[in-house]
Amino acid sequence: MMYRNKDILQIASPIFLSLLAQNIINVTDTAFLGRVGEVELGASAMGGLYYICAFTIAFGFSMGAQIVIGRRNGERQHAAVGPVLLQGVIFLFALAVLMFAFTRLAGAGLMRWMISSDIVLASTMDFLDVRAYGFFFSFVNVIFRALFVGITRTKALTFNAILMSLTNVVLDWLLIFGHGGFPQMGIEGAALASVISEGVSLVFFLAYTFLTVDRRKYGLQRLHAFDFGLMKRILHISIFMMLQHFVSMSTFFLFFIVVERLGLRALAVANIVRSVYIVMFIPVNAFATTANTMVSNTVGAGRVREVVPLVRRIALVSLGVMLVFSLVPGLFPQAVLHVYTNDASLVADSIAALQVVVVAALIASLASIVFNALSGTGNTRPAFVIEMGVLVVYILFIYLTGIRFRQPVHVCFISEPIYFACMLVGSMLYFRFASWWGKKV
């Protein structure tokens, strides 16, 4: 039976709510630190982007695992799901150990090379010294997310993210400003609040899985030894997504490195607009994840002919939702920006950049769905190639605008709509002309 809009929304809505709750963390961190100072605001942007770049490696692996879980779920080989989850937990925890060690040993030298301001660098390292502990929780969290999305039980994500975001908001208020008898920790308080929130999230996932998931059905009734053969099959799908997500986020990090050289005000503008941009992307990411898992399940069920109509339907629903979602920042940019800062001049300087990312989000509402659907078919290598080609254009643009001609930050942000327009065209061409339907997972 062909998926209906109702089916799409039933899967996408809990993912949307979970992402909304998770991004409250980003909003509250930026809003609180925006009232501490521009140095802290800029440092949280640089430290936060470093953390996200590392996190995307784990996230890319989880997306590959999610494709495998979705395919097994569609094939009704439910007992094969559990081993994928357990191998993922082992792999991602080991990856967290490596990333934590790298950050402690080489993080300061790497950030010194990237940040020109000594005061921003010092504040960034204060943030990262605490934030790095979050790797142990967030890396394992994503494999549980892959499980619940892959078996289309996405309501668990909503419960988890609401708990996580509430924990973070309360702790931000207590630790950044020193309310309730807690020490006033500033930017380190924001980092510690995020780490504790991720720890609470992991505890929830473990308890929820133990109490609500049919462990016998999904092959979770016993622990499995590390299976190199299974891990090789997962990595065969995941490796290109890990590279793709890391390189993609690294180039966004490069964007902030370029902007940081335009001055402290430009960096503060970029961080505020990035925070709004991430919130605007919540429906895009929700529908992109939905496309990935629905396509994977559809191919696994042998209904290949339904894939392209399904992708078209999800993309149109995504565009419709994004048109509604972009009304407030598009029509009332000052009201949105005042959430992050009381500085009227900073708000005024941010309006043009916000208008650019509104356009980017509308294009992304189509591009991300088609691109993630391509990954959902198991063709992660071609998806990686498309991403690399698009990123060449992106990097060239930010080099010319930010370094060569030193244009204002809103001109640099035009790289975003260009990026998604190229991604949309590349993904559509692949679906139109390539033999994408025969990929084995």
Tab-separated table of C-alpha atoms in Angstrom:
chain	number	residue	atom	x	y	z
A	1	MET	CA	0.000	0.000	0.000
A	2	MET	CA	1.296	3.454	-0.939
A	3	TYR	CA	2.231	5.702	1.966
A	4	ARG	CA	-0.205	8.567	2.598
A	5	ASN	CA	0.537	12.044	3.919
A	6	LYS	CA	-0.904	10.855	7.231
A	7	ASP	CA	1.658	8.032	7.396
A	8	ILE	CA	4.483	10.463	6.626
A	9	LEU	CA	3.355	12.850	9.358
A	10	GLN	CA	2.911	10.039	11.893
A	11	ILE	CA	6.604	9.190	11.546
A	12	ALA	CA	7.859	12.754	11.059
A	13	SER	CA	5.926	14.439	13.885
A	14	PRO	CA	7.694	12.722	16.822
A	15	ILE	CA	11.050	13.268	15.105
A	16	PHE	CA	10.121	16.930	14.662
A	17	LEU	CA	9.142	17.271	18.323
A	18	SER	CA	12.323	15.540	19.464
A	19	LEU	CA	14.480	17.825	17.319
A	20	LEU	CA	12.544	20.845	18.566
A	21	ALA	CA	13.196	19.841	22.147
A	22	GLN	CA	16.855	19.079	21.444
A	23	ASN	CA	17.368	22.461	19.807
A	24	ILE	CA	16.033	24.239	22.842
A	25	ILE	CA	19.513	23.432	24.168
A	26	ASN	CA	21.114	25.431	21.345
A	27	VAL	CA	18.647	28.289	21.723
A	28	THR	CA	19.025	28.582	25.486
A	29	ASP	CA	22.828	28.362	25.373
A	30	THR	CA	22.998	31.121	22.750
A	31	ALA	CA	20.321	33.272	24.391
A	32	PHE	CA	21.894	33.072	27.856
A	33	LEU	CA	25.466	33.578	26.645
A	34	GLY	CA	24.317	36.462	24.435
A	35	ARG	CA	23.525	38.229	27.701
A	36	VAL	CA	26.935	37.402	29.162
A	37	GLY	CA	29.000	38.975	26.369
A	38	GLU	CA	30.070	38.854	22.722
A	39	VAL	CA	33.289	37.012	23.588
A	40	GLU	CA	31.357	34.167	25.240
A	41	LEU	CA	28.875	34.153	22.365
A	42	GLY	CA	31.648	33.820	19.791
A	43	ALA	CA	33.580	31.266	21.835
A	44	SER	CA	30.505	29.070	22.274
A	45	ALA	CA	30.038	29.175	18.501
A	46	MET	CA	33.590	27.999	17.800
A	47	GLY	CA	33.653	25.410	20.595
A	48	GLY	CA	30.160	24.222	19.742
A	49	LEU	CA	31.046	23.775	16.083
A	50	TYR	CA	34.138	21.765	17.002
A	51	TYR	CA	31.944	19.516	19.139
A	52	ILE	CA	29.357	19.136	16.390
A	53	CYS	CA	32.050	18.302	13.810
A	54	ALA	CA	33.206	15.440	16.044
A	55	PHE	CA	29.624	14.425	16.791
A	56	THR	CA	28.736	14.185	13.089
A	57	ILE	CA	31.196	11.303	12.704
A	58	ALA	CA	29.150	9.321	15.217
A	59	PHE	CA	25.924	10.576	13.690
A	60	GLY	CA	27.038	9.434	10.219
A	61	PHE	CA	27.697	5.953	11.582
A	62	SER	CA	24.263	5.903	13.219
A	63	MET	CA	22.614	6.898	9.939
A	64	GLY	CA	24.263	3.968	8.228
A	65	ALA	CA	23.113	1.684	11.052
A	66	GLN	CA	19.635	3.174	10.740
A	67	ILE	CA	19.530	2.237	7.052
A	68	VAL	CA	20.522	-1.352	7.912
A	69	ILE	CA	17.945	-1.512	10.735
A	70	GLY	CA	15.261	-0.073	8.470
A	71	ARG	CA	16.068	-2.577	5.717
A	72	ARG	CA	15.947	-5.520	8.172
A	73	ASN	CA	12.703	-4.151	9.619
A	74	GLY	CA	11.175	-3.874	6.157
A	75	GLU	CA	12.269	-7.447	5.391
A	76	ARG	CA	10.694	-8.548	8.723
A	77	GLN	CA	14.050	-9.921	9.884
A	78	HIS	CA	13.463	-8.330	13.280
A	79	ALA	CA	15.911	-10.508	15.205
A	80	ALA	CA	18.746	-9.049	13.096
A	81	VAL	CA	18.078	-5.556	14.480
A	82	GLY	CA	19.471	-6.115	17.991
A	83	PRO	CA	22.978	-7.155	16.940
A	84	VAL	CA	23.269	-3.976	14.837
A	85	LEU	CA	22.383	-1.902	17.907
A	86	LEU	CA	24.820	-3.707	20.187
A	87	GLN	CA	27.722	-3.553	17.727
A	88	GLY	CA	26.963	0.135	17.295
A	89	VAL	CA	27.139	0.781	21.038
A	90	ILE	CA	30.577	-0.849	21.237
A	91	PHE	CA	31.922	0.958	18.188
A	92	LEU	CA	30.591	4.386	19.170
A	93	PHE	CA	31.826	4.210	22.755
A	94	ALA	CA	35.320	3.354	21.483
A	95	LEU	CA	35.048	6.274	19.050
A	96	ALA	CA	34.068	8.563	21.953
A	97	VAL	CA	37.195	7.536	23.863
A	98	LEU	CA	39.365	8.380	20.847
A	99	MET	CA	37.676	11.732	20.250
A	100	PHE	CA	37.925	12.709	23.920
A	101	ALA	CA	41.639	11.868	23.952
A	102	PHE	CA	42.233	13.821	20.725
A	103	THR	CA	40.430	16.873	22.119
A	104	ARG	CA	42.447	16.813	25.332
A	105	LEU	CA	45.792	16.292	23.595
A	106	ALA	CA	45.435	18.302	20.387
A	107	GLY	CA	42.314	20.453	20.741
A	108	ALA	CA	44.098	23.574	22.024
A	109	GLY	CA	46.681	23.515	19.239
A	110	LEU	CA	43.997	22.974	16.593
A	111	MET	CA	41.807	25.806	17.885
A	112	ARG	CA	44.815	28.156	18.167
A	113	TRP	CA	45.427	27.616	14.458
A	114	MET	CA	41.784	28.398	13.671
A	115	ILE	CA	41.047	31.348	15.997
A	116	SER	CA	42.937	34.621	15.643
A	117	SER	CA	41.653	36.318	18.813
A	118	ASP	CA	43.458	35.289	22.026
A	119	ILE	CA	40.495	36.155	24.245
A	120	VAL	CA	38.066	34.133	22.104
A	121	LEU	CA	40.550	31.240	22.040
A	122	ALA	CA	40.871	31.175	25.843
A	123	SER	CA	37.104	31.218	26.312
A	124	THR	CA	36.656	28.530	23.641
A	125	MET	CA	39.030	26.176	25.456
A	126	ASP	CA	37.251	26.817	28.765
A	127	PHE	CA	34.113	25.614	26.999
A	128	LEU	CA	35.703	22.581	25.297
A	129	ASP	CA	37.539	21.338	28.397
A	130	VAL	CA	34.142	20.624	29.933
A	131	ARG	CA	32.097	19.930	26.794
A	132	ALA	CA	34.356	17.074	25.643
A	133	TYR	CA	32.953	14.803	28.359
A	134	GLY	CA	29.683	14.819	26.431
A	135	PHE	CA	31.201	12.556	23.752
A	136	PHE	CA	30.709	9.534	26.021
A	137	PHE	CA	26.963	10.139	26.189
A	138	SER	CA	26.023	11.746	22.859
A	139	PHE	CA	27.917	9.194	20.725
A	140	VAL	CA	25.982	6.295	22.277
A	141	ASN	CA	22.684	8.207	22.218
A	142	VAL	CA	22.622	8.339	18.421
A	143	ILE	CA	22.580	4.559	17.996
A	144	PHE	CA	19.404	4.372	20.091
A	145	ARG	CA	17.953	7.100	17.917
A	146	ALA	CA	18.812	4.937	14.891
A	147	LEU	CA	17.017	1.989	16.494
A	148	PHE	CA	13.745	3.801	17.143
A	149	VAL	CA	13.708	5.580	13.782
A	150	GLY	CA	14.662	2.391	11.937
A	151	ILE	CA	11.780	0.398	13.482
A	152	THR	CA	9.495	3.477	13.106
A	153	ARG	CA	8.822	3.836	16.850
A	154	THR	CA	9.733	7.505	16.897
A	155	LYS	CA	7.635	8.584	19.898
A	156	ALA	CA	10.518	7.545	22.145
A	157	LEU	CA	12.551	10.384	20.647
A	158	THR	CA	9.971	12.930	21.768
A	159	PHE	CA	9.969	11.773	25.393
A	160	ASN	CA	13.748	11.637	25.450
A	161	ALA	CA	14.353	15.056	23.972
A	162	ILE	CA	11.778	16.809	26.164
A	163	LEU	CA	13.508	15.430	29.255
A	164	MET	CA	16.904	16.373	27.856
A	165	SER	CA	15.917	19.938	26.949
A	166	LEU	CA	14.175	20.650	30.261
A	167	THR	CA	17.256	19.436	32.113
A	168	ASN	CA	19.465	21.710	30.019
A	169	VAL	CA	17.295	24.825	30.402
A	170	VAL	CA	17.182	24.507	34.191
A	171	LEU	CA	20.904	23.792	34.481
A	172	ASP	CA	21.800	26.651	32.107
A	173	TRP	CA	19.882	29.071	34.317
A	174	LEU	CA	21.496	27.715	37.461
A	175	LEU	CA	25.079	27.304	36.260
A	176	ILE	CA	25.651	30.160	33.791
A	177	PHE	CA	24.367	32.897	36.100
A	178	GLY	CA	24.852	31.211	39.480
A	179	HIS	CA	21.222	31.153	40.604
A	180	GLY	CA	19.899	28.983	43.427
A	181	GLY	CA	23.159	28.918	45.313
A	182	PHE	CA	25.104	27.353	42.416
A	183	PRO	CA	28.482	28.818	41.353
A	184	GLN	CA	28.419	31.376	38.523
A	185	MET	CA	30.297	29.441	35.829
A	186	GLY	CA	29.520	31.440	32.670
A	187	ILE	CA	30.473	29.612	29.484
A	188	GLU	CA	31.721	26.583	31.443
A	189	GLY	CA	28.278	26.340	33.027
A	190	ALA	CA	26.685	26.126	29.570
A	191	ALA	CA	29.071	23.294	28.667
A	192	LEU	CA	28.436	21.398	31.906
A	193	ALA	CA	24.661	21.753	31.520
A	194	SER	CA	24.854	20.198	28.043
A	195	VAL	CA	27.002	17.279	29.247
A	196	ILE	CA	24.640	16.449	32.123
A	197	SER	CA	21.643	16.694	29.780
A	198	GLU	CA	23.209	14.196	27.391
A	199	GLY	CA	23.882	11.856	30.315
A	200	VAL	CA	20.217	12.064	31.343
A	201	SER	CA	19.259	11.326	27.722
A	202	LEU	CA	21.343	8.141	27.663
A	203	VAL	CA	19.855	6.908	30.955
A	204	PHE	CA	16.387	7.443	29.513
A	205	PHE	CA	17.164	5.505	26.317
A	206	LEU	CA	18.570	2.566	28.264
A	207	ALA	CA	15.554	2.422	30.590
A	208	TYR	CA	13.016	2.914	27.791
A	209	THR	CA	14.573	0.200	25.648
A	210	PHE	CA	14.691	-2.260	28.563
A	211	LEU	CA	11.103	-1.584	29.651
A	212	THR	CA	9.198	-1.154	26.359
A	213	VAL	CA	11.021	-2.939	23.522
A	214	ASP	CA	10.328	-6.623	22.834
A	215	ARG	CA	13.901	-7.760	23.388
A	216	ARG	CA	13.293	-11.295	22.115
A	217	LYS	CA	11.662	-10.082	18.902
A	218	TYR	CA	14.505	-7.693	18.116
A	219	GLY	CA	17.357	-9.949	19.205
A	220	LEU	CA	18.209	-7.976	22.338
A	221	GLN	CA	17.635	-10.722	24.901
A	222	ARG	CA	21.347	-11.386	25.270
A	223	LEU	CA	24.659	-9.649	24.723
A	224	HIS	CA	26.587	-10.496	21.581
A	225	ALA	CA	30.332	-10.727	21.130
A	226	PHE	CA	31.865	-8.175	18.798
A	227	ASP	CA	31.060	-9.337	15.258
A	228	PHE	CA	33.671	-8.095	12.799
A	229	GLY	CA	31.674	-9.377	9.831
A	230	LEU	CA	28.550	-7.467	10.846
A	231	MET	CA	30.574	-4.369	11.654
A	232	LYS	CA	32.157	-4.528	8.210
A	233	ARG	CA	28.690	-4.611	6.603
A	234	ILE	CA	27.509	-1.660	8.683
A	235	LEU	CA	30.642	0.334	7.897
A	236	HIS	CA	30.244	-0.458	4.200
A	237	ILE	CA	27.095	1.666	4.359
A	238	SER	CA	28.153	4.048	7.145
A	239	ILE	CA	31.662	5.046	6.156
A	240	PHE	CA	30.592	7.374	3.371
A	241	MET	CA	27.914	8.933	5.574
A	242	MET	CA	30.473	9.456	8.337
A	243	LEU	CA	32.807	11.181	5.896
A	244	GLN	CA	29.948	13.097	4.312
A	245	HIS	CA	28.600	14.474	7.596
A	246	PHE	CA	32.063	15.271	8.946
A	247	VAL	CA	33.251	17.072	5.819
A	248	SER	CA	29.942	18.915	5.482
A	249	MET	CA	30.034	20.196	9.064
A	250	SER	CA	33.760	20.902	8.820
A	251	THR	CA	33.119	23.266	5.938
A	252	PHE	CA	30.493	25.053	8.061
A	253	PHE	CA	33.210	25.282	10.719
A	254	LEU	CA	35.445	26.735	7.990
A	255	PHE	CA	32.697	29.296	7.353
A	256	PHE	CA	32.968	30.441	10.984
A	257	ILE	CA	36.765	30.531	10.797
A	258	VAL	CA	36.441	32.902	7.839
A	259	VAL	CA	33.809	35.010	9.632
A	260	GLU	CA	35.926	35.189	12.814
A	261	ARG	CA	38.564	36.997	10.764
A	262	LEU	CA	35.989	39.614	9.777
A	263	GLY	CA	35.758	40.696	13.430
A	264	LEU	CA	34.065	39.944	16.741
A	265	ARG	CA	30.788	41.569	15.674
A	266	ALA	CA	30.622	39.457	12.510
A	267	LEU	CA	31.216	36.317	14.591
A	268	ALA	CA	28.469	37.288	17.040
A	269	VAL	CA	26.055	37.917	14.135
A	270	ALA	CA	26.941	34.574	12.575
A	271	ASN	CA	26.376	32.698	15.838
A	272	ILE	CA	22.955	34.253	16.432
A	273	VAL	CA	21.833	33.612	12.853
A	274	ARG	CA	23.227	30.069	13.017
A	275	SER	CA	21.110	29.433	16.104
A	276	VAL	CA	17.938	30.628	14.325
A	277	TYR	CA	18.965	28.670	11.222
A	278	ILE	CA	19.299	25.444	13.223
A	279	VAL	CA	15.817	25.917	14.680
A	280	MET	CA	14.404	26.586	11.209
A	281	PHE	CA	16.010	23.360	10.053
A	282	ILE	CA	14.060	21.234	12.527
A	283	PRO	CA	11.232	20.348	10.081
A	284	VAL	CA	13.773	19.836	7.286
A	285	ASN	CA	15.767	17.369	9.370
A	286	ALA	CA	12.597	15.647	10.577
A	287	PHE	CA	11.346	15.018	7.047
A	288	ALA	CA	14.846	14.121	5.816
A	289	THR	CA	15.109	11.445	8.530
A	290	THR	CA	11.588	10.285	7.664
A	291	ALA	CA	12.522	9.998	3.992
A	292	ASN	CA	15.613	7.996	4.875
A	293	THR	CA	13.823	5.406	7.009
A	294	MET	CA	10.660	5.173	4.872
A	295	VAL	CA	12.692	4.614	1.720
A	296	SER	CA	14.850	2.025	3.496
A	297	ASN	CA	11.782	0.170	4.770
A	298	THR	CA	10.073	0.417	1.361
A	299	VAL	CA	13.067	-1.024	-0.492
A	300	GLY	CA	13.395	-3.755	2.148
A	301	ALA	CA	9.742	-4.687	1.573
A	302	GLY	CA	10.422	-5.059	-2.174
A	303	ARG	CA	8.298	-2.054	-3.192
A	304	VAL	CA	10.952	-0.280	-5.247
A	305	ARG	CA	8.481	1.257	-7.708
A	306	GLU	CA	6.950	3.261	-4.870
A	307	VAL	CA	10.201	5.005	-3.891
A	308	VAL	CA	10.174	7.975	-6.294
A	309	PRO	CA	6.468	8.821	-5.724
A	310	LEU	CA	7.109	8.520	-1.984
A	311	VAL	CA	10.094	10.887	-2.136
A	312	ARG	CA	8.077	13.381	-4.176
A	313	ARG	CA	5.244	13.257	-1.641
A	314	ILE	CA	7.552	13.744	1.367
A	315	ALA	CA	9.335	16.636	-0.385
A	316	LEU	CA	6.071	18.471	-1.093
A	317	VAL	CA	4.862	18.010	2.491
A	318	SER	CA	8.251	19.243	3.714
A	319	LEU	CA	8.075	22.364	1.528
A	320	GLY	CA	4.555	23.138	2.721
A	321	VAL	CA	5.549	22.861	6.373
A	322	MET	CA	8.668	24.969	5.835
A	323	LEU	CA	6.662	27.729	4.134
A	324	VAL	CA	4.615	28.014	7.321
A	325	PHE	CA	7.645	27.630	9.585
A	326	SER	CA	9.555	30.443	7.855
A	327	LEU	CA	6.800	33.045	8.174
A	328	VAL	CA	7.861	34.368	11.586
A	329	PRO	CA	11.603	34.834	10.899
A	330	GLY	CA	10.809	36.038	7.380
A	331	LEU	CA	8.216	38.653	8.379
A	332	PHE	CA	9.308	39.521	11.923
A	333	PRO	CA	13.114	39.138	11.995
A	334	GLN	CA	13.667	41.690	14.774
A	335	ALA	CA	11.307	39.897	17.156
A	336	VAL	CA	13.138	36.608	16.551
A	337	LEU	CA	16.589	38.135	16.969
A	338	HIS	CA	15.656	39.878	20.223
A	339	VAL	CA	15.307	36.404	21.768
A	340	TYR	CA	19.091	36.104	21.539
A	341	THR	CA	20.299	39.595	22.433
A	342	ASN	CA	19.147	42.939	23.842
A	343	ASP	CA	21.744	44.811	21.755
A	344	ALA	CA	19.732	46.793	19.173
A	345	SER	CA	22.750	47.327	16.887
A	346	LEU	CA	23.544	43.589	16.914
A	347	VAL	CA	19.936	42.841	15.994
A	348	ALA	CA	20.066	45.341	13.135
A	349	ASP	CA	23.323	43.869	11.824
A	350	SER	CA	21.808	40.354	11.858
A	351	ILE	CA	18.613	40.975	9.844
A	352	ALA	CA	20.103	40.661	6.345
A	353	ALA	CA	21.867	37.377	7.194
A	354	LEU	CA	18.649	35.981	8.691
A	355	GLN	CA	16.740	36.782	5.484
A	356	VAL	CA	19.338	34.869	3.468
A	357	VAL	CA	19.041	31.729	5.613
A	358	VAL	CA	15.238	31.822	5.336
A	359	VAL	CA	15.673	31.376	1.569
A	360	ALA	CA	18.254	28.631	2.179
A	361	ALA	CA	15.858	26.742	4.467
A	362	LEU	CA	13.112	26.761	1.824
A	363	ILE	CA	15.451	25.259	-0.780
A	364	ALA	CA	16.748	22.771	1.806
A	365	SER	CA	13.196	21.579	2.514
A	366	LEU	CA	13.321	19.919	-0.912
A	367	ALA	CA	17.039	19.209	-1.288
A	368	SER	CA	17.565	17.420	2.040
A	369	ILE	CA	14.605	15.109	1.469
A	370	VAL	CA	15.770	13.979	-1.987
A	371	PHE	CA	19.380	13.643	-0.814
A	372	ASN	CA	18.506	11.605	2.299
A	373	ALA	CA	16.166	9.426	0.274
A	374	LEU	CA	19.135	8.604	-1.953
A	375	SER	CA	21.093	7.519	1.131
A	376	GLY	CA	18.049	5.525	2.274
A	377	THR	CA	18.325	3.343	-0.830
A	378	GLY	CA	21.782	2.294	0.421
A	379	ASN	CA	23.654	4.279	-2.243
A	380	THR	CA	25.807	6.145	0.252
A	381	ARG	CA	28.896	6.270	-1.985
A	382	PRO	CA	27.171	8.280	-4.762
A	383	ALA	CA	25.605	10.496	-2.067
A	384	PHE	CA	29.105	11.170	-0.740
A	385	VAL	CA	30.361	12.033	-4.233
A	386	ILE	CA	27.475	14.478	-4.739
A	387	GLU	CA	28.188	16.060	-1.348
A	388	MET	CA	31.876	16.503	-2.171
A	389	GLY	CA	31.091	18.173	-5.477
A	390	VAL	CA	28.650	20.562	-3.820
A	391	LEU	CA	31.133	21.389	-1.049
A	392	VAL	CA	33.770	22.414	-3.588
A	393	VAL	CA	31.362	25.102	-4.804
A	394	TYR	CA	30.559	26.072	-1.186
A	395	ILE	CA	34.194	26.438	-0.137
A	396	LEU	CA	35.077	28.425	-3.256
A	397	PHE	CA	32.225	30.842	-2.571
A	398	ILE	CA	33.102	31.496	1.084
A	399	TYR	CA	36.780	31.901	0.160
A	400	LEU	CA	35.974	34.553	-2.424
A	401	THR	CA	33.406	36.418	-0.335
A	402	GLY	CA	35.012	36.147	3.107
A	403	ILE	CA	38.769	36.127	2.472
A	404	ARG	CA	39.443	37.482	-1.016
A	405	PHE	CA	36.864	40.304	-1.112
A	406	ARG	CA	35.991	40.537	2.640
A	407	GLN	CA	32.269	40.939	2.108
A	408	PRO	CA	29.769	41.419	4.982
A	409	VAL	CA	28.604	38.329	6.833
A	410	HIS	CA	25.195	38.245	5.106
A	411	VAL	CA	26.940	37.948	1.725
A	412	CYS	CA	28.965	35.017	3.066
A	413	PHE	CA	25.711	33.335	4.133
A	414	ILE	CA	24.586	33.232	0.469
A	415	SER	CA	26.766	30.109	0.348
A	416	GLU	CA	23.880	28.270	2.076
A	417	PRO	CA	21.171	28.624	-0.631
A	418	ILE	CA	23.818	27.886	-3.269
A	419	TYR	CA	24.816	24.717	-1.388
A	420	PHE	CA	21.285	23.337	-1.184
A	421	ALA	CA	20.388	24.284	-4.748
A	422	CYS	CA	23.378	22.308	-6.034
A	423	MET	CA	22.510	19.375	-3.748
A	424	LEU	CA	18.927	19.305	-5.048
A	425	VAL	CA	20.013	19.274	-8.680
A	426	GLY	CA	22.669	16.580	-8.109
A	427	SER	CA	20.307	14.284	-6.191
A	428	MET	CA	17.486	14.641	-8.713
A	429	LEU	CA	19.836	13.842	-11.580
A	430	TYR	CA	21.005	10.692	-9.805
A	431	PHE	CA	17.445	9.464	-9.248
A	432	ARG	CA	16.617	10.254	-12.866
A	433	PHE	CA	19.563	8.645	-14.647
A	434	ALA	CA	21.347	6.182	-12.301
A	435	SER	CA	20.449	2.562	-11.431
A	436	TRP	CA	19.818	3.243	-7.747
A	437	TRP	CA	17.322	0.440	-6.988
A	438	GLY	CA	19.568	-2.616	-6.806
A	439	LYS	CA	21.819	-1.757	-3.844
A	440	LYS	CA	22.193	-4.654	-1.367
A	441	VAL	CA	22.449	-3.859	2.358
